[in-house]
Amino acid sequence: MPSILSADFGAFRSQVAELLDAGARAFHVDVMDGHFVPVITFGPRVVSSFADLIHERGGTIDVHLMIEEPERQLAEFAKAGADSCTVHVETCPHLHHTLGMIHELGMTAGVTLNPSTPTAAVAEAALEADVLLCMSVNPGWGGQKFIESSSRRLGELKAMLRPGMGLEIDGGVGPATIERCRAAGANLMVAGSAIYDQPSPGEAWRALVALAGV
Ligand code: DX5
Ligand code: ZN
């Protein structure tokens, strides 16, 4: 699934449309607050600026919240058109409650964790969440190198899945790493620079889908 973090921020609609034309239907949206991670990206109003485009073609918006106190923003993202929200275990002291809020707002609930956080930290949350997201880079920037221990961590998270749950991988996913992510159990792959930093993002997306076999 394309991460629009690597797209041209001045041309989201056309950059989203290009991937819709190529066949992509799920879009990953990275929200950063300058606190939990050093970078600031954008908020719900920006999501609402392209949500109609995605929804009218049957697509979905997967919001990855790299922000402190995400509970304060969930309703706004739901209103803006988010179909799922993923929160970091490191930012949620009351994670069970936070996941419940996401569900009450009618969204799919994901939980994720930094590469240095033991996977056991999400074992209880896995009983409530719909998606476990394995960060395979330190959150904050696109274009980083895939952290090798992520394959093992995917295996640990896979063991926690209930039937129908998603296992997502985010960071450094591209032609060189996507097959091992699939082999380790990921069924939702996020790629930013491997799609949007390429001469033809649409072709790059199609090539990755073929490699991943998803
Ligand atoms: C990183 C973000 C990722 C980012 C991945 O903090 O969560 O979604 O867009 O970018 P690539 O695919 O370039 O590593
Ligand atoms: Zn992300």
Short mmCIF file of C-alpha atoms and ligand atoms in Angstrom, two decimals:
data_model
loop_
_atom_site.label_atom_id
_atom_site.label_comp_id
_atom_site.label_asym_id
_atom_site.label_seq_id
_atom_site.Cartn_x
_atom_site.Cartn_y
_atom_site.Cartn_z
CA MET A 1 0.00 0.00 0.00
CA PRO A 2 1.42 3.40 -0.93
CA SER A 3 2.52 5.70 1.89
CA ILE A 4 1.88 9.27 0.84
CA LEU A 5 4.70 10.46 3.11
CA SER A 6 6.96 10.23 0.08
CA ALA A 7 4.44 11.91 -2.26
CA ASP A 8 4.57 15.56 -3.32
CA PHE A 9 2.79 17.38 -0.47
CA GLY A 10 1.61 20.04 -2.89
CA ALA A 11 -0.09 17.56 -5.17
CA PHE A 12 -1.70 14.92 -2.98
CA ARG A 13 -4.83 14.54 -5.10
CA SER A 14 -3.01 13.89 -8.35
CA GLN A 15 -0.46 11.66 -6.64
CA VAL A 16 -3.26 9.63 -5.04
CA ALA A 17 -5.18 9.52 -8.34
CA GLU A 18 -2.14 8.10 -10.15
CA LEU A 19 -1.97 5.17 -7.74
CA LEU A 20 -5.75 4.64 -7.88
CA ASP A 21 -5.43 4.42 -11.66
CA ALA A 22 -2.66 1.84 -11.23
CA GLY A 23 -5.00 -0.25 -9.07
CA ALA A 24 -4.07 0.65 -5.48
CA ARG A 25 -7.04 0.82 -3.13
CA ALA A 26 -5.46 1.18 0.32
CA PHE A 27 -3.46 4.30 1.21
CA HIS A 28 -1.19 4.74 4.23
CA VAL A 29 -1.15 8.20 5.78
CA ASP A 30 1.63 9.14 8.23
CA VAL A 31 0.64 11.69 10.84
CA MET A 32 3.56 13.11 12.85
CA ASP A 33 3.43 15.70 15.61
CA GLY A 34 7.01 16.92 16.16
CA HIS A 35 6.92 15.41 19.67
CA PHE A 36 6.65 11.64 19.53
CA VAL A 37 8.76 11.90 16.37
CA PRO A 38 10.79 14.98 15.40
CA VAL A 39 8.96 15.60 12.15
CA ILE A 40 5.59 17.36 11.68
CA THR A 41 3.47 16.27 8.73
CA PHE A 42 -0.25 17.02 8.60
CA GLY A 43 -3.56 16.55 10.33
CA PRO A 44 -7.18 15.62 9.61
CA ARG A 45 -7.94 18.52 7.29
CA VAL A 46 -5.34 17.29 4.86
CA VAL A 47 -6.78 13.77 5.04
CA SER A 48 -10.22 15.16 4.21
CA SER A 49 -8.77 16.94 1.15
CA PHE A 50 -8.28 13.62 -0.69
CA ALA A 51 -10.59 11.24 1.22
CA ASP A 52 -13.45 11.65 -1.30
CA LEU A 53 -11.17 10.70 -4.17
CA ILE A 54 -10.14 7.46 -2.45
CA HIS A 55 -13.60 6.53 -1.20
CA GLU A 56 -15.41 7.11 -4.48
CA ARG A 57 -13.10 4.53 -6.08
CA GLY A 58 -13.73 2.02 -3.27
CA GLY A 59 -10.43 2.66 -1.51
CA THR A 60 -9.55 2.96 2.17
CA ILE A 61 -7.39 5.28 4.27
CA ASP A 62 -5.05 3.76 6.83
CA VAL A 63 -3.89 6.46 9.26
CA HIS A 64 -0.66 5.81 11.19
CA LEU A 65 -0.63 8.13 14.19
CA MET A 66 2.91 8.98 15.31
CA ILE A 67 1.59 11.47 17.84
CA GLU A 68 1.33 11.83 21.59
CA GLU A 69 -2.13 11.55 23.16
CA PRO A 70 -3.71 10.19 19.95
CA GLU A 71 -7.04 9.82 21.80
CA ARG A 72 -7.52 13.59 21.47
CA GLN A 73 -7.47 13.40 17.67
CA LEU A 74 -9.33 10.19 16.84
CA ALA A 75 -12.77 11.74 16.33
CA GLU A 76 -11.34 14.35 13.95
CA PHE A 77 -9.61 11.69 11.86
CA ALA A 78 -12.80 9.62 11.74
CA LYS A 79 -14.71 12.69 10.55
CA ALA A 80 -11.99 13.40 7.97
CA GLY A 81 -12.49 9.99 6.40
CA ALA A 82 -10.00 7.66 8.06
CA ASP A 83 -11.08 4.02 7.76
CA SER A 84 -8.48 2.75 10.19
CA CYS A 85 -6.28 4.32 12.82
CA THR A 86 -3.11 2.74 14.14
CA VAL A 87 -1.62 3.99 17.41
CA HIS A 88 1.77 3.38 18.99
CA VAL A 89 1.87 1.38 22.21
CA GLU A 90 4.54 3.85 23.40
CA THR A 91 2.01 6.72 23.32
CA CYS A 92 -0.98 4.95 24.89
CA PRO A 93 -0.92 4.20 28.63
CA HIS A 94 -4.57 3.13 28.34
CA LEU A 95 -4.29 1.21 25.10
CA HIS A 96 -7.33 -0.99 25.68
CA HIS A 97 -9.45 2.13 26.07
CA THR A 98 -7.86 3.79 23.01
CA LEU A 99 -8.58 0.79 20.79
CA GLY A 100 -12.17 0.82 22.08
CA MET A 101 -12.49 4.48 21.12
CA ILE A 102 -11.29 3.71 17.58
CA HIS A 103 -13.92 0.98 17.27
CA GLU A 104 -16.67 3.19 18.68
CA LEU A 105 -15.85 5.74 15.99
CA GLY A 106 -16.47 3.04 13.37
CA MET A 107 -12.85 2.53 12.36
CA THR A 108 -10.56 -0.46 12.20
CA ALA A 109 -8.05 -0.39 15.07
CA GLY A 110 -4.35 -1.02 14.68
CA VAL A 111 -1.53 -1.09 17.20
CA THR A 112 2.13 -0.66 16.45
CA LEU A 113 5.46 -0.50 18.20
CA ASN A 114 8.93 0.91 17.66
CA PRO A 115 11.76 -1.44 16.64
CA SER A 116 13.24 -1.32 20.16
CA THR A 117 9.97 -2.14 21.96
CA PRO A 118 9.64 -5.86 22.80
CA THR A 119 6.82 -7.43 20.79
CA ALA A 120 5.33 -8.79 24.02
CA ALA A 121 4.22 -5.20 24.73
CA VAL A 122 1.31 -5.67 22.30
CA ALA A 123 0.30 -9.21 23.32
CA GLU A 124 -2.74 -8.03 25.30
CA ALA A 125 -3.71 -5.40 22.74
CA ALA A 126 -3.66 -8.10 20.07
CA LEU A 127 -6.81 -9.47 21.71
CA GLU A 128 -8.65 -6.21 20.85
CA ALA A 129 -6.92 -4.86 17.72
CA ASP A 130 -7.74 -5.65 14.09
CA VAL A 131 -4.21 -5.01 12.82
CA LEU A 132 -0.71 -5.36 14.28
CA LEU A 133 1.80 -3.09 12.56
CA CYS A 134 5.47 -3.99 12.76
CA MET A 135 7.69 -0.92 12.38
CA SER A 136 10.74 -1.96 10.41
CA VAL A 137 12.42 1.45 10.74
CA ASN A 138 12.40 4.03 13.51
CA PRO A 139 9.31 6.13 12.81
CA GLY A 140 9.73 9.64 11.49
CA TRP A 141 11.16 9.48 7.99
CA GLY A 142 10.73 7.72 4.69
CA GLY A 143 13.62 6.23 2.79
CA GLN A 144 15.32 4.45 5.69
CA LYS A 145 16.94 1.03 5.59
CA PHE A 146 14.87 -2.01 6.62
CA ILE A 147 15.96 -3.21 10.08
CA GLU A 148 16.85 -6.88 9.70
CA SER A 149 15.43 -8.02 13.05
CA SER A 150 11.99 -7.08 11.69
CA SER A 151 11.55 -10.49 10.04
CA ARG A 152 11.92 -12.19 13.41
CA ARG A 153 9.60 -9.62 15.00
CA LEU A 154 6.99 -10.26 12.31
CA GLY A 155 7.10 -13.92 13.29
CA GLU A 156 6.55 -13.04 16.94
CA LEU A 157 3.59 -10.81 16.06
CA LYS A 158 2.15 -13.41 13.69
CA ALA A 159 1.92 -15.82 16.61
CA MET A 160 -0.42 -13.33 18.34
CA LEU A 161 -2.90 -12.98 15.45
CA ARG A 162 -6.52 -14.02 15.76
CA PRO A 163 -8.28 -15.20 12.57
CA GLY A 164 -8.86 -12.36 10.10
CA MET A 165 -6.38 -9.95 11.64
CA GLY A 166 -3.94 -7.95 9.55
CA LEU A 167 -0.18 -8.04 9.99
CA GLU A 168 1.28 -4.87 8.53
CA ILE A 169 4.91 -3.95 7.90
CA ASP A 170 6.11 -0.36 7.51
CA GLY A 171 9.55 0.99 6.73
CA GLY A 172 12.22 0.12 4.19
CA VAL A 173 9.84 -2.12 2.24
CA GLY A 174 10.80 -2.37 -1.42
CA PRO A 175 11.86 -4.84 -4.11
CA ALA A 176 14.76 -6.12 -1.97
CA THR A 177 12.74 -6.74 1.19
CA ILE A 178 9.08 -7.29 0.31
CA GLU A 179 9.36 -11.03 -0.32
CA ARG A 180 10.91 -11.70 3.07
CA CYS A 181 8.15 -9.64 4.71
CA ARG A 182 5.55 -11.81 3.00
CA ALA A 183 7.42 -14.98 3.97
CA ALA A 184 7.50 -13.81 7.59
CA GLY A 185 3.71 -13.42 7.59
CA ALA A 186 2.95 -9.82 6.64
CA ASN A 187 -0.27 -9.41 4.64
CA LEU A 188 -0.31 -5.59 4.47
CA MET A 189 2.83 -3.94 3.13
CA VAL A 190 3.48 -0.21 3.25
CA ALA A 191 5.91 1.35 0.80
CA GLY A 192 6.71 5.05 0.51
CA SER A 193 9.97 5.80 -1.26
CA ALA A 194 9.88 2.50 -3.18
CA ILE A 195 6.75 3.84 -4.89
CA TYR A 196 6.75 7.64 -4.89
CA ASP A 197 10.49 8.16 -5.40
CA GLN A 198 10.37 6.12 -8.61
CA PRO A 199 9.97 7.49 -12.16
CA SER A 200 6.56 5.80 -12.45
CA PRO A 201 4.89 5.32 -9.05
CA GLY A 202 2.09 3.31 -10.66
CA GLU A 203 4.47 0.85 -12.26
CA ALA A 204 6.52 0.63 -9.07
CA TRP A 205 3.34 -0.24 -7.11
CA ARG A 206 2.38 -2.94 -9.62
CA ALA A 207 5.87 -4.46 -9.54
CA LEU A 208 5.79 -4.61 -5.74
CA VAL A 209 2.36 -6.25 -5.72
CA ALA A 210 3.64 -8.89 -8.17
CA LEU A 211 6.70 -9.54 -6.01
CA ALA A 212 4.68 -9.73 -2.79
CA GLY A 213 2.05 -11.98 -4.29
CA VAL A 214 -0.72 -10.24 -2.35
C1 DX5 B 1 7.92 6.12 8.70
C2 DX5 B 1 6.55 5.93 8.16
C3 DX5 B 1 6.45 5.12 6.95
C4 DX5 B 1 7.18 5.69 5.77
C5 DX5 B 1 7.84 4.53 5.10
O1 DX5 B 1 7.86 6.73 9.92
O2 DX5 B 1 5.73 5.31 9.14
O3 DX5 B 1 5.10 4.85 6.60
O4 DX5 B 1 6.36 6.33 4.82
O5 DX5 B 1 8.66 5.02 4.08
P1 DX5 B 1 9.62 4.04 3.28
O6 DX5 B 1 8.75 3.02 2.62
O7 DX5 B 1 10.32 4.95 2.32
O8 DX5 B 1 10.56 3.41 4.27
ZN ZN B 2 3.71 4.70 8.50
#
